[in-house]
Amino acid sequence: MRINACTKTYGGRTVLRFPGLSLEPGSICAVVGANGSGKSTFARLVSGAVRPDGNVQVLESPVRVGYMPQKSFAFRLTVRRNIRLSGPKPERAEALMEALGLTPLAGRRADGLSGGETARMALARVLMRPCGLLILDEPTASMDMEAAILAERLVAAYREETGCAVLLITHDLQQARRMADEALFFCGGQLWESGPAERVLFAPERPETGKFLEFYGGERPSRG
């Protein structure tokens, strides 16, 4: 799956300049970087939520994309009905609610949920249908530890079930290290380093990547 080179400019300022790369089906690719580095802009471009400069086709081949944006939205419906907006199978919705601990909240109005509960509901909603590319922008940022673990397990199971590629935009370096096969490091709106997660997140080639890992993730664990 090829993501073509693209740029995005707002108000005369280029906020993202991406050189292009290929994603392997069935892989999880973590996208890391400091706030303002271009991670969410990258997610929006690949998802089709915004258009790149020059109207470039970002995804080279047509593929069904599932996208969970950084800010989760709750319609003024019950949790169950919010989730079922994305798919016709009630048994699938029930299984996802069970997996994410949402069953006790199924009949509640979703616009009254906490931030973490809303994020769990939004994740269930995007997982209702199979897709070829799943884009998750900070999916567990507002979840507590127990909910985040459930979410990570569910995403891994979905990847196994569908064979999709996953773009995981995350500020949580430990999550990236737990889940990712590949990793991208963004800085100042540009892709500075990419490759196997084992290398990028544990033994990066660029000193800028190493400084980022040390500052945001504490001491880098050694490989082995």
C-alpha positions as a LaTeX table, in Angstrom:
\begin{tabular}{lrrr}
\hline
Residue & $x$ (\AA) & $y$ (\AA) & $z$ (\AA) \\
\hline
Met1 & 0.00 & 0.00 & 0.00 \\
Arg2 & 1.66 & 3.18 & $-1.22$ \\
Ile3 & 1.27 & 6.60 & 0.43 \\
Asn4 & 2.40 & 9.13 & $-2.15$ \\
Ala5 & 4.52 & 12.20 & $-1.52$ \\
Cys6 & 2.38 & 15.16 & $-0.47$ \\
Thr7 & 2.45 & 18.53 & 1.28 \\
Lys8 & $-0.07$ & 20.59 & 3.21 \\
Thr9 & 0.00 & 24.36 & 3.53 \\
Tyr10 & $-2.16$ & 26.58 & 5.74 \\
Gly11 & $-2.04$ & 30.37 & 5.41 \\
Gly12 & 1.14 & 30.27 & 3.35 \\
Arg13 & 2.94 & 28.05 & 5.88 \\
Thr14 & 3.81 & 24.47 & 4.95 \\
Val15 & 2.92 & 22.36 & 7.99 \\
Leu16 & 3.70 & 18.97 & 6.44 \\
Arg17 & 6.09 & 17.80 & 3.75 \\
Phe18 & 5.92 & 14.03 & 3.32 \\
Pro19 & 8.23 & 12.11 & 0.94 \\
Gly20 & 6.02 & 9.03 & 0.51 \\
Leu21 & 6.41 & 5.44 & 1.66 \\
Ser22 & 4.85 & 1.98 & 1.45 \\
Leu23 & 2.92 & 0.24 & 4.22 \\
Glu24 & 2.87 & $-3.54$ & 4.48 \\
Pro25 & $-0.59$ & $-5.13$ & 4.82 \\
Gly26 & $-1.02$ & $-6.52$ & 8.33 \\
Ser27 & 1.59 & $-4.21$ & 9.86 \\
Ile28 & 1.19 & $-1.65$ & 12.62 \\
Cys29 & 3.12 & 1.55 & 11.95 \\
Ala30 & 3.51 & 3.94 & 14.88 \\
Val31 & 3.74 & 7.65 & 14.04 \\
Val32 & 5.58 & 9.55 & 16.78 \\
Gly33 & 6.82 & 13.09 & 17.30 \\
Ala34 & 6.33 & 16.13 & 19.50 \\
Asn35 & 3.19 & 18.27 & 19.47 \\
Gly36 & 3.02 & 20.26 & 16.26 \\
Ser37 & 5.29 & 17.90 & 14.36 \\
Gly38 & 2.67 & 17.10 & 11.71 \\
Lys39 & 1.36 & 13.75 & 12.95 \\
Ser40 & $-2.35$ & 14.63 & 12.97 \\
Thr41 & $-2.09$ & 16.51 & 9.68 \\
Phe42 & $-0.54$ & 13.38 & 8.19 \\
Ala43 & $-3.42$ & 11.27 & 9.56 \\
Arg44 & $-6.01$ & 13.65 & 8.12 \\
Leu45 & $-4.33$ & 13.68 & 4.70 \\
Val46 & $-4.06$ & 9.90 & 4.45 \\
Ser47 & $-7.64$ & 9.44 & 5.68 \\
Gly48 & $-8.97$ & 11.90 & 3.10 \\
Ala49 & $-10.39$ & 14.22 & 5.77 \\
Val50 & $-8.38$ & 17.08 & 4.22 \\
Arg51 & $-6.93$ & 17.54 & 0.76 \\
Pro52 & $-3.19$ & 17.95 & 0.11 \\
Asp53 & $-1.65$ & 20.80 & $-1.85$ \\
Gly54 & $-2.06$ & 20.34 & $-5.57$ \\
Asn55 & $-4.92$ & 17.86 & $-5.16$ \\
Val56 & $-2.45$ & 14.94 & $-5.12$ \\
Gln57 & $-3.86$ & 11.43 & $-4.72$ \\
Val58 & $-2.40$ & 10.50 & $-1.34$ \\
Leu59 & $-3.24$ & 6.78 & $-1.41$ \\
Glu60 & $-2.01$ & 5.30 & $-4.66$ \\
Ser61 & $-4.62$ & 2.52 & $-4.77$ \\
Pro62 & $-8.25$ & 2.67 & $-3.62$ \\
Val63 & $-8.70$ & 1.08 & $-0.21$ \\
Arg64 & $-11.39$ & 1.21 & 2.48 \\
Val65 & $-10.08$ & 3.46 & 5.25 \\
Gly66 & $-11.21$ & 3.43 & 8.86 \\
Tyr67 & $-10.33$ & 6.67 & 10.66 \\
Met68 & $-10.61$ & 7.60 & 14.33 \\
Pro69 & $-9.66$ & 11.29 & 14.67 \\
Gln70 & $-7.95$ & 12.68 & 17.73 \\
Lys71 & $-11.15$ & 14.32 & 18.98 \\
Ser72 & $-13.84$ & 11.66 & 19.37 \\
Phe73 & $-17.40$ & 12.65 & 18.54 \\
Ala74 & $-20.58$ & 11.46 & 20.25 \\
Phe75 & $-23.92$ & 11.77 & 18.50 \\
Arg76 & $-26.95$ & 12.48 & 20.68 \\
Leu77 & $-27.94$ & 8.82 & 20.64 \\
Thr78 & $-27.33$ & 5.89 & 22.95 \\
Val79 & $-23.88$ & 4.33 & 23.02 \\
Arg80 & $-25.24$ & 1.27 & 21.22 \\
Arg81 & $-26.81$ & 3.33 & 18.44 \\
Asn82 & $-23.67$ & 5.44 & 18.06 \\
Ile83 & $-21.63$ & 2.30 & 17.45 \\
Arg84 & $-24.18$ & 0.76 & 15.10 \\
Leu85 & $-24.09$ & 3.83 & 12.86 \\
Ser86 & $-20.98$ & 2.31 & 11.27 \\
Gly87 & $-22.29$ & $-1.18$ & 10.58 \\
Pro88 & $-25.45$ & $-3.23$ & 10.30 \\
Lys89 & $-24.45$ & $-6.20$ & 12.46 \\
Pro90 & $-25.87$ & $-5.94$ & 16.01 \\
Glu91 & $-23.82$ & $-8.92$ & 17.20 \\
Arg92 & $-20.63$ & $-7.16$ & 16.14 \\
Ala93 & $-21.59$ & $-4.07$ & 18.12 \\
Glu94 & $-22.36$ & $-6.15$ & 21.20 \\
Ala95 & $-19.03$ & $-8.00$ & 20.94 \\
Leu96 & $-17.08$ & $-4.73$ & 20.64 \\
Met97 & $-18.89$ & $-3.19$ & 23.60 \\
Glu98 & $-18.11$ & $-6.27$ & 25.66 \\
Ala99 & $-14.43$ & $-6.19$ & 24.64 \\
Leu100 & $-14.12$ & $-2.51$ & 25.62 \\
Gly101 & $-16.15$ & $-2.67$ & 28.82 \\
Leu102 & $-19.00$ & $-0.59$ & 27.36 \\
Thr103 & $-21.87$ & $-3.03$ & 27.84 \\
Pro104 & $-23.09$ & $-1.39$ & 31.09 \\
Leu105 & $-23.22$ & 1.95 & 29.22 \\
Ala106 & $-24.97$ & 0.66 & 26.09 \\
Gly107 & $-28.31$ & 2.35 & 26.81 \\
Arg108 & $-26.90$ & 5.67 & 27.99 \\
Arg109 & $-26.87$ & 8.85 & 25.93 \\
Ala110 & $-23.41$ & 9.06 & 24.43 \\
Asp111 & $-23.10$ & 12.85 & 24.71 \\
Gly112 & $-22.99$ & 12.46 & 28.50 \\
Leu113 & $-19.98$ & 10.13 & 28.56 \\
Ser114 & $-16.56$ & 10.97 & 29.95 \\
Gly115 & $-13.66$ & 11.56 & 27.58 \\
Gly116 & $-12.28$ & 8.06 & 28.04 \\
Glu117 & $-15.70$ & 6.45 & 27.58 \\
Thr118 & $-16.29$ & 8.48 & 24.42 \\
Ala119 & $-12.93$ & 7.34 & 23.04 \\
Arg120 & $-13.79$ & 3.70 & 23.70 \\
Met121 & $-17.12$ & 4.16 & 21.94 \\
Ala122 & $-15.45$ & 5.87 & 18.97 \\
Leu123 & $-12.94$ & 3.04 & 18.69 \\
Ala124 & $-15.74$ & 0.46 & 18.69 \\
Arg125 & $-17.53$ & 2.47 & 16.00 \\
Val126 & $-14.54$ & 2.52 & 13.65 \\
Leu127 & $-13.96$ & $-1.23$ & 14.15 \\
Met128 & $-17.48$ & $-2.19$ & 13.09 \\
Arg129 & $-16.45$ & $-2.81$ & 9.47 \\
Pro130 & $-13.34$ & $-4.41$ & 7.94 \\
Cys131 & $-10.96$ & $-2.02$ & 6.23 \\
Gly132 & $-7.67$ & $-2.14$ & 4.40 \\
Leu133 & $-6.14$ & 0.77 & 6.30 \\
Leu134 & $-6.97$ & 1.72 & 9.88 \\
Ile135 & $-5.86$ & 5.18 & 11.06 \\
Leu136 & $-6.02$ & 5.84 & 14.80 \\
Asp137 & $-5.02$ & 9.30 & 16.04 \\
Glu138 & $-4.18$ & 9.14 & 19.77 \\
Pro139 & $-6.90$ & 6.52 & 20.36 \\
Thr140 & $-6.10$ & 5.90 & 24.03 \\
Ala141 & $-4.90$ & 9.36 & 25.13 \\
Ser142 & $-7.97$ & 9.96 & 27.32 \\
Met143 & $-8.31$ & 6.36 & 28.56 \\
Asp144 & $-7.11$ & 5.00 & 31.87 \\
Met145 & $-4.56$ & 2.19 & 31.92 \\
Glu146 & $-7.10$ & $-0.66$ & 32.03 \\
Ala147 & $-9.13$ & 0.74 & 29.14 \\
Ala148 & $-5.99$ & 1.42 & 27.10 \\
Ile149 & $-4.89$ & $-2.20$ & 27.51 \\
Leu150 & $-8.30$ & $-3.42$ & 26.32 \\
Ala151 & $-8.12$ & $-1.06$ & 23.34 \\
Glu152 & $-4.62$ & $-2.21$ & 22.37 \\
Arg153 & $-5.68$ & $-5.86$ & 22.51 \\
Leu154 & $-8.74$ & $-5.14$ & 20.40 \\
Val155 & $-6.76$ & $-3.26$ & 17.74 \\
Ala156 & $-4.24$ & $-6.11$ & 17.56 \\
Ala157 & $-7.07$ & $-8.64$ & 17.19 \\
Tyr158 & $-8.72$ & $-6.51$ & 14.48 \\
Arg159 & $-5.43$ & $-6.36$ & 12.59 \\
Glu160 & $-5.14$ & $-10.15$ & 12.76 \\
Glu161 & $-8.78$ & $-10.61$ & 11.72 \\
Thr162 & $-8.75$ & $-8.23$ & 8.74 \\
Gly163 & $-5.10$ & $-8.18$ & 7.65 \\
Cys164 & $-5.27$ & $-4.38$ & 7.47 \\
Ala165 & $-2.38$ & $-1.98$ & 7.82 \\
Val166 & $-2.61$ & 0.27 & 10.89 \\
Leu167 & $-1.30$ & 3.82 & 11.25 \\
Leu168 & $-1.13$ & 4.48 & 14.98 \\
Ile169 & $-0.50$ & 8.13 & 15.81 \\
Thr170 & 0.55 & 8.18 & 19.46 \\
His171 & 2.34 & 10.33 & 22.01 \\
Asp172 & 2.82 & 7.20 & 24.15 \\
Leu173 & 6.24 & 5.79 & 23.29 \\
Gln174 & 5.69 & 2.71 & 25.44 \\
Gln175 & 2.51 & 1.98 & 23.49 \\
Ala176 & 4.41 & 2.39 & 20.23 \\
Arg177 & 7.10 & 0.02 & 21.45 \\
Arg178 & 4.51 & $-2.56$ & 22.54 \\
Met179 & 2.45 & $-2.53$ & 19.37 \\
Ala180 & 4.38 & $-1.35$ & 16.34 \\
Asp181 & 6.19 & $-3.27$ & 13.62 \\
Glu182 & 7.29 & $-0.08$ & 11.86 \\
Ala183 & 7.75 & 3.49 & 13.10 \\
Leu184 & 7.84 & 7.00 & 11.64 \\
Phe185 & 9.37 & 9.97 & 13.47 \\
Phe186 & 8.08 & 13.41 & 12.49 \\
Cys187 & 9.76 & 16.68 & 13.42 \\
Gly188 & 8.87 & 20.18 & 12.22 \\
Gly189 & 6.39 & 18.89 & 9.67 \\
Gln190 & 8.84 & 16.48 & 8.05 \\
Leu191 & 9.55 & 12.76 & 8.24 \\
Trp192 & 12.99 & 12.51 & 9.77 \\
Glu193 & 13.31 & 8.79 & 10.33 \\
Ser194 & 11.43 & 5.64 & 9.37 \\
Gly195 & 12.00 & 1.91 & 9.51 \\
Pro196 & 11.47 & $-1.11$ & 11.76 \\
Ala197 & 10.16 & $-0.10$ & 15.17 \\
Glu198 & 12.90 & $-2.16$ & 16.79 \\
Arg199 & 15.46 & 0.24 & 15.32 \\
Val200 & 13.65 & 3.60 & 15.23 \\
Leu201 & 12.25 & 3.35 & 18.78 \\
Phe202 & 15.21 & 1.63 & 20.43 \\
Ala203 & 18.35 & 2.48 & 18.43 \\
Pro204 & 17.61 & 5.37 & 16.05 \\
Glu205 & 20.07 & 6.51 & 13.43 \\
Arg206 & 19.26 & 10.23 & 13.70 \\
Pro207 & 20.45 & 12.09 & 16.82 \\
Glu208 & 17.24 & 14.16 & 16.73 \\
Thr209 & 15.20 & 10.96 & 17.10 \\
Gly210 & 17.36 & 9.89 & 20.01 \\
Lys211 & 16.88 & 13.21 & 21.79 \\
Phe212 & 13.12 & 12.96 & 21.32 \\
Leu213 & 13.04 & 9.43 & 22.73 \\
Glu214 & 15.13 & 10.39 & 25.74 \\
Phe215 & 13.06 & 13.48 & 26.52 \\
Tyr216 & 9.59 & 12.00 & 26.05 \\
Gly217 & 10.18 & 8.35 & 26.81 \\
Gly218 & 12.82 & 8.38 & 29.51 \\
Glu219 & 15.93 & 6.27 & 29.18 \\
Arg220 & 15.85 & 4.19 & 26.04 \\
Pro221 & 15.90 & 0.47 & 26.80 \\
Ser222 & 18.67 & $-1.50$ & 25.19 \\
Arg223 & 17.87 & $-4.09$ & 22.57 \\
Gly224 & 18.26 & $-7.77$ & 23.20 \\
\hline
\end{tabular}
